[in-house]
XYZ file of N, CA and C in Angstrom:
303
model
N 0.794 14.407 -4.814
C 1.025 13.286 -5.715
C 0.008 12.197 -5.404
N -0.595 11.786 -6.168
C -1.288 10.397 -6.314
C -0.763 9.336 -6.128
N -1.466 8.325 -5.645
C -1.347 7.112 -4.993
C -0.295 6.179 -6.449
N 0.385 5.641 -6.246
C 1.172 4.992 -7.505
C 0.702 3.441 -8.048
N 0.699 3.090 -9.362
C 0.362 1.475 -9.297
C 1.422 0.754 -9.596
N 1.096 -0.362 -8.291
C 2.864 -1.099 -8.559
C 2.559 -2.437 -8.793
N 3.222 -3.172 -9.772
C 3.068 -4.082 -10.136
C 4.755 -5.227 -9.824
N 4.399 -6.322 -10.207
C 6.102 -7.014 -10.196
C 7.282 -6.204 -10.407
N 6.755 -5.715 -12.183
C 8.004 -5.176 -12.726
C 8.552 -3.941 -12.146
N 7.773 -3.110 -11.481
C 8.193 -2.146 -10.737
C 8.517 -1.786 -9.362
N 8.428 -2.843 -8.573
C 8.077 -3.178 -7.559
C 9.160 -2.344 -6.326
N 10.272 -3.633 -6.852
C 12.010 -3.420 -5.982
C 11.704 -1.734 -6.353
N 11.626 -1.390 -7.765
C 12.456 0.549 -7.824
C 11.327 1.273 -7.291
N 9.908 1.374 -6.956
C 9.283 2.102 -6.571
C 8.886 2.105 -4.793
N 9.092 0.557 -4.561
C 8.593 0.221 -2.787
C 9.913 -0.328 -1.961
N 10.607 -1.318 -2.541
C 12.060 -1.765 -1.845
C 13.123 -0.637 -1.626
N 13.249 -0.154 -3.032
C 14.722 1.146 -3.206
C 14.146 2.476 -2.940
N 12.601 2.920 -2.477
C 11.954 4.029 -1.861
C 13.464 4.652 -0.960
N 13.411 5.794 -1.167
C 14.288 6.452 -0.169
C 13.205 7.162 0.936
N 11.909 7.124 0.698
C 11.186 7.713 2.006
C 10.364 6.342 2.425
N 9.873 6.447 3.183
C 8.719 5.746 3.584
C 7.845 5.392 2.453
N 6.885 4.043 2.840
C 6.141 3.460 1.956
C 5.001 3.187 2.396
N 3.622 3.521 1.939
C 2.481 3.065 2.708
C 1.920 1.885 1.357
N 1.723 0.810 1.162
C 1.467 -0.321 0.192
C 0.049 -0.509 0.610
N -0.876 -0.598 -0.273
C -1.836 -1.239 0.068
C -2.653 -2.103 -1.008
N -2.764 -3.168 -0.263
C -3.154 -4.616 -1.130
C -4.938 -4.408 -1.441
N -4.950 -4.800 -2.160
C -6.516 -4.372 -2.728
C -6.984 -4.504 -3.961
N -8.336 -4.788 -4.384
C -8.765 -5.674 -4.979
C -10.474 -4.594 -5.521
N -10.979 -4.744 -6.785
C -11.580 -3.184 -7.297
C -13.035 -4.116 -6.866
N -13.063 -5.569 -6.530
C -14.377 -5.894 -5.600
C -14.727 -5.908 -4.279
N -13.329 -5.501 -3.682
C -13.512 -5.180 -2.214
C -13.960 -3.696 -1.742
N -15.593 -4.101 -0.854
C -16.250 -2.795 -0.469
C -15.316 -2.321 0.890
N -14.716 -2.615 1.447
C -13.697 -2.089 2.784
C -12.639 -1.419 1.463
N -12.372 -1.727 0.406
C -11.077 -1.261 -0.252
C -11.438 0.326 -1.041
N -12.510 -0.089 -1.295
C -12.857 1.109 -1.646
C -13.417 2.077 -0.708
N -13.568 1.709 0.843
C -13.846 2.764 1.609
C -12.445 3.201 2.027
N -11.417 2.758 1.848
C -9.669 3.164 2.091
C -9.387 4.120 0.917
N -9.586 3.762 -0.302
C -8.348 4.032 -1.068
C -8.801 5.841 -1.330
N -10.524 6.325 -1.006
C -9.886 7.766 -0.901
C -9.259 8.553 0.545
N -8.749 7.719 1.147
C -8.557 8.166 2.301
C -6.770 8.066 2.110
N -6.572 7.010 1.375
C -5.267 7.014 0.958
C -4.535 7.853 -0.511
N -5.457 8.882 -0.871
C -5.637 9.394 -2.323
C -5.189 10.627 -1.322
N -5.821 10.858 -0.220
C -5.433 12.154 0.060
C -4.357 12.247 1.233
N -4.203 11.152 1.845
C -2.864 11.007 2.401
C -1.621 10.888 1.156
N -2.043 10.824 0.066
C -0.566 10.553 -0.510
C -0.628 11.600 -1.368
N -1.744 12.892 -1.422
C -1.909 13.915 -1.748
C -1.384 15.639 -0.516
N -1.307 15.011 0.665
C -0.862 15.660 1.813
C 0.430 15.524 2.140
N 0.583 14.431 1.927
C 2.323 13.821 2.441
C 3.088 14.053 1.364
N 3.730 14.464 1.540
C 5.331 14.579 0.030
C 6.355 13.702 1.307
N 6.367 13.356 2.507
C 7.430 12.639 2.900
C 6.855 11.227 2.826
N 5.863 11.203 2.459
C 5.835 8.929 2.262
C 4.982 8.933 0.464
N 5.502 7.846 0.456
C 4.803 7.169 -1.006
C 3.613 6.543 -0.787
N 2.396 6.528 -1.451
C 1.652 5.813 -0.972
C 1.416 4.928 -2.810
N 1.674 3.325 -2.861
C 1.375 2.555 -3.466
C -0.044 1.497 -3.828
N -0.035 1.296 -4.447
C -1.475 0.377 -4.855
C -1.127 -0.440 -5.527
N -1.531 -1.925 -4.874
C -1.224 -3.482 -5.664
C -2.634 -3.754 -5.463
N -3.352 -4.186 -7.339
C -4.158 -5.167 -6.940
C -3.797 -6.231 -6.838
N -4.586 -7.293 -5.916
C -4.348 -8.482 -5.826
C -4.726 -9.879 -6.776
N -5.633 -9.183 -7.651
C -5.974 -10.277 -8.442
C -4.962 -9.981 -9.704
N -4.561 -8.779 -9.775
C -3.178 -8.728 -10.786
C -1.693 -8.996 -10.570
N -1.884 -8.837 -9.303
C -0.508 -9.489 -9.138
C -0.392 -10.319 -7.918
N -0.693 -11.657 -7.866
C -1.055 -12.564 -6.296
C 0.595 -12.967 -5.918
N 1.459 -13.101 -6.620
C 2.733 -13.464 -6.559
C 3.500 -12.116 -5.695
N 3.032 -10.648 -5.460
C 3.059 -10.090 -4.563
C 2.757 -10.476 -3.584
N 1.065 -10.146 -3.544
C 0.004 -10.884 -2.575
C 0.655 -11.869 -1.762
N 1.283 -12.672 -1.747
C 1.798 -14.075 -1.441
C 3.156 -13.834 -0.521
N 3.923 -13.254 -1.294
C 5.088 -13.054 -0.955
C 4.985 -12.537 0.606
N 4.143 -11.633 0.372
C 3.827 -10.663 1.826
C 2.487 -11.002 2.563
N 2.248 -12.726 1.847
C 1.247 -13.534 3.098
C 0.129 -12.264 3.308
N -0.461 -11.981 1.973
C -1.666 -11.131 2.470
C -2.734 -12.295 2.073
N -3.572 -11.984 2.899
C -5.040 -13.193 3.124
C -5.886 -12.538 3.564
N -6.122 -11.599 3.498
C -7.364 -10.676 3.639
C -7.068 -8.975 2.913
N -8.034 -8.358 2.225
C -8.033 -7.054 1.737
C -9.001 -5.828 2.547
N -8.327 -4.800 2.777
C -6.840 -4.030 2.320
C -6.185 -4.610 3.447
N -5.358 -5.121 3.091
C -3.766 -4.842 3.816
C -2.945 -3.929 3.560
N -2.487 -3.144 4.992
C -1.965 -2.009 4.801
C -0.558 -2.324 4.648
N 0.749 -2.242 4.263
C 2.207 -2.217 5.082
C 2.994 -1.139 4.916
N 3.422 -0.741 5.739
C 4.610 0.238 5.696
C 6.033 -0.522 5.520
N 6.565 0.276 4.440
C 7.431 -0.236 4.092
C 8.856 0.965 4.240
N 10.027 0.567 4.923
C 10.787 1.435 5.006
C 12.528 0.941 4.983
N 12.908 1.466 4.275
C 14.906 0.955 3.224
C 13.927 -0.665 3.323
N 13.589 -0.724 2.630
C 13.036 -2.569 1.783
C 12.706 -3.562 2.953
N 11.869 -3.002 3.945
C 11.509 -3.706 5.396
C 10.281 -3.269 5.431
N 9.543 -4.642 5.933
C 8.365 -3.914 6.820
C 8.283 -3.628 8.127
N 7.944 -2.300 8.360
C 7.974 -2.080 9.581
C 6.709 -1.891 10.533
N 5.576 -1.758 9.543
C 4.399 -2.109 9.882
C 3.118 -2.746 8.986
N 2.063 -2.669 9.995
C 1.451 -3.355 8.935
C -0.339 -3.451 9.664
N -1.568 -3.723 8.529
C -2.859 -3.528 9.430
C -3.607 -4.363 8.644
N -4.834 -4.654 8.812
C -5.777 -5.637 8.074
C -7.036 -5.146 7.862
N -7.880 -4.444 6.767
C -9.403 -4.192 7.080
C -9.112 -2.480 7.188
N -10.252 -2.396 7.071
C -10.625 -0.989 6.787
C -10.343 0.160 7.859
N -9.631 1.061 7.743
C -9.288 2.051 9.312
C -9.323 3.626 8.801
N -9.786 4.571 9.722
C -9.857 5.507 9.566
C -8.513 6.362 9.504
N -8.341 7.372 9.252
C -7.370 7.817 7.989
C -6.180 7.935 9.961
N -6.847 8.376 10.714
C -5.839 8.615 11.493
C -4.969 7.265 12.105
N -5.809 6.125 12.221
C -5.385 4.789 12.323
C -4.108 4.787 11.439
N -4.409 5.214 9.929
C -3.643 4.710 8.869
C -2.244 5.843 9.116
N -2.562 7.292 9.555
C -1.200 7.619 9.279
C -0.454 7.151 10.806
N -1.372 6.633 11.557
C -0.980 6.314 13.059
C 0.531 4.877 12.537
N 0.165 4.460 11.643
C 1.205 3.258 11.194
C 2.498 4.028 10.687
N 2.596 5.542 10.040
C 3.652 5.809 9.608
C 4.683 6.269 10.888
């Protein structure tokens, strides 16, 4: 499965009410670190059937962005039953990234 796009309206039913794990990542289609992540996160969420992996841009939805005090892109968070339980800043290699789940 492919990486999902989550916006406000979908937010709570696809990342809060997740019954598995959540990998979120904040990101933005002018950030060069974001685009060295997101195929690394295309195929983690192509490998994994036990976590979700989500995509918020930030210039579409900053009222996310905000909520979860992101101030730099990609921000990673794991999100698990509507908690964060982790979380990273900046660009990391894929084992870093599943190292957070």
């Amino acid at each position: 499965m492919s990486a999902i796009q989550v916006n406000k309206d979908n937010f709570q039913e696809v990342v809060l009410n997740s019954d598995k794990p959540v990998l979120v990542d904040f990101w933005a289609s002018w950030c060069g670190p974001c685009r060295m992540v997101a195929p690394v996160l295309e195929e983690i969420a192509n490998e994994r059937s036990d976590v979700k992996v989500c995509k918020i841009n930030v210039d579409e939805e900053p009222e996310l962005a905000g909520r979860y005090n992101v101030m730099s892109i990609p921000t990673l968070l794991v999100v698990k039953e509507g908690q964060v339980v982790n979380q990273a800043v900046g660009a990391r290699p894929k084992s870093q990234i599943l190292s957070l789940l």
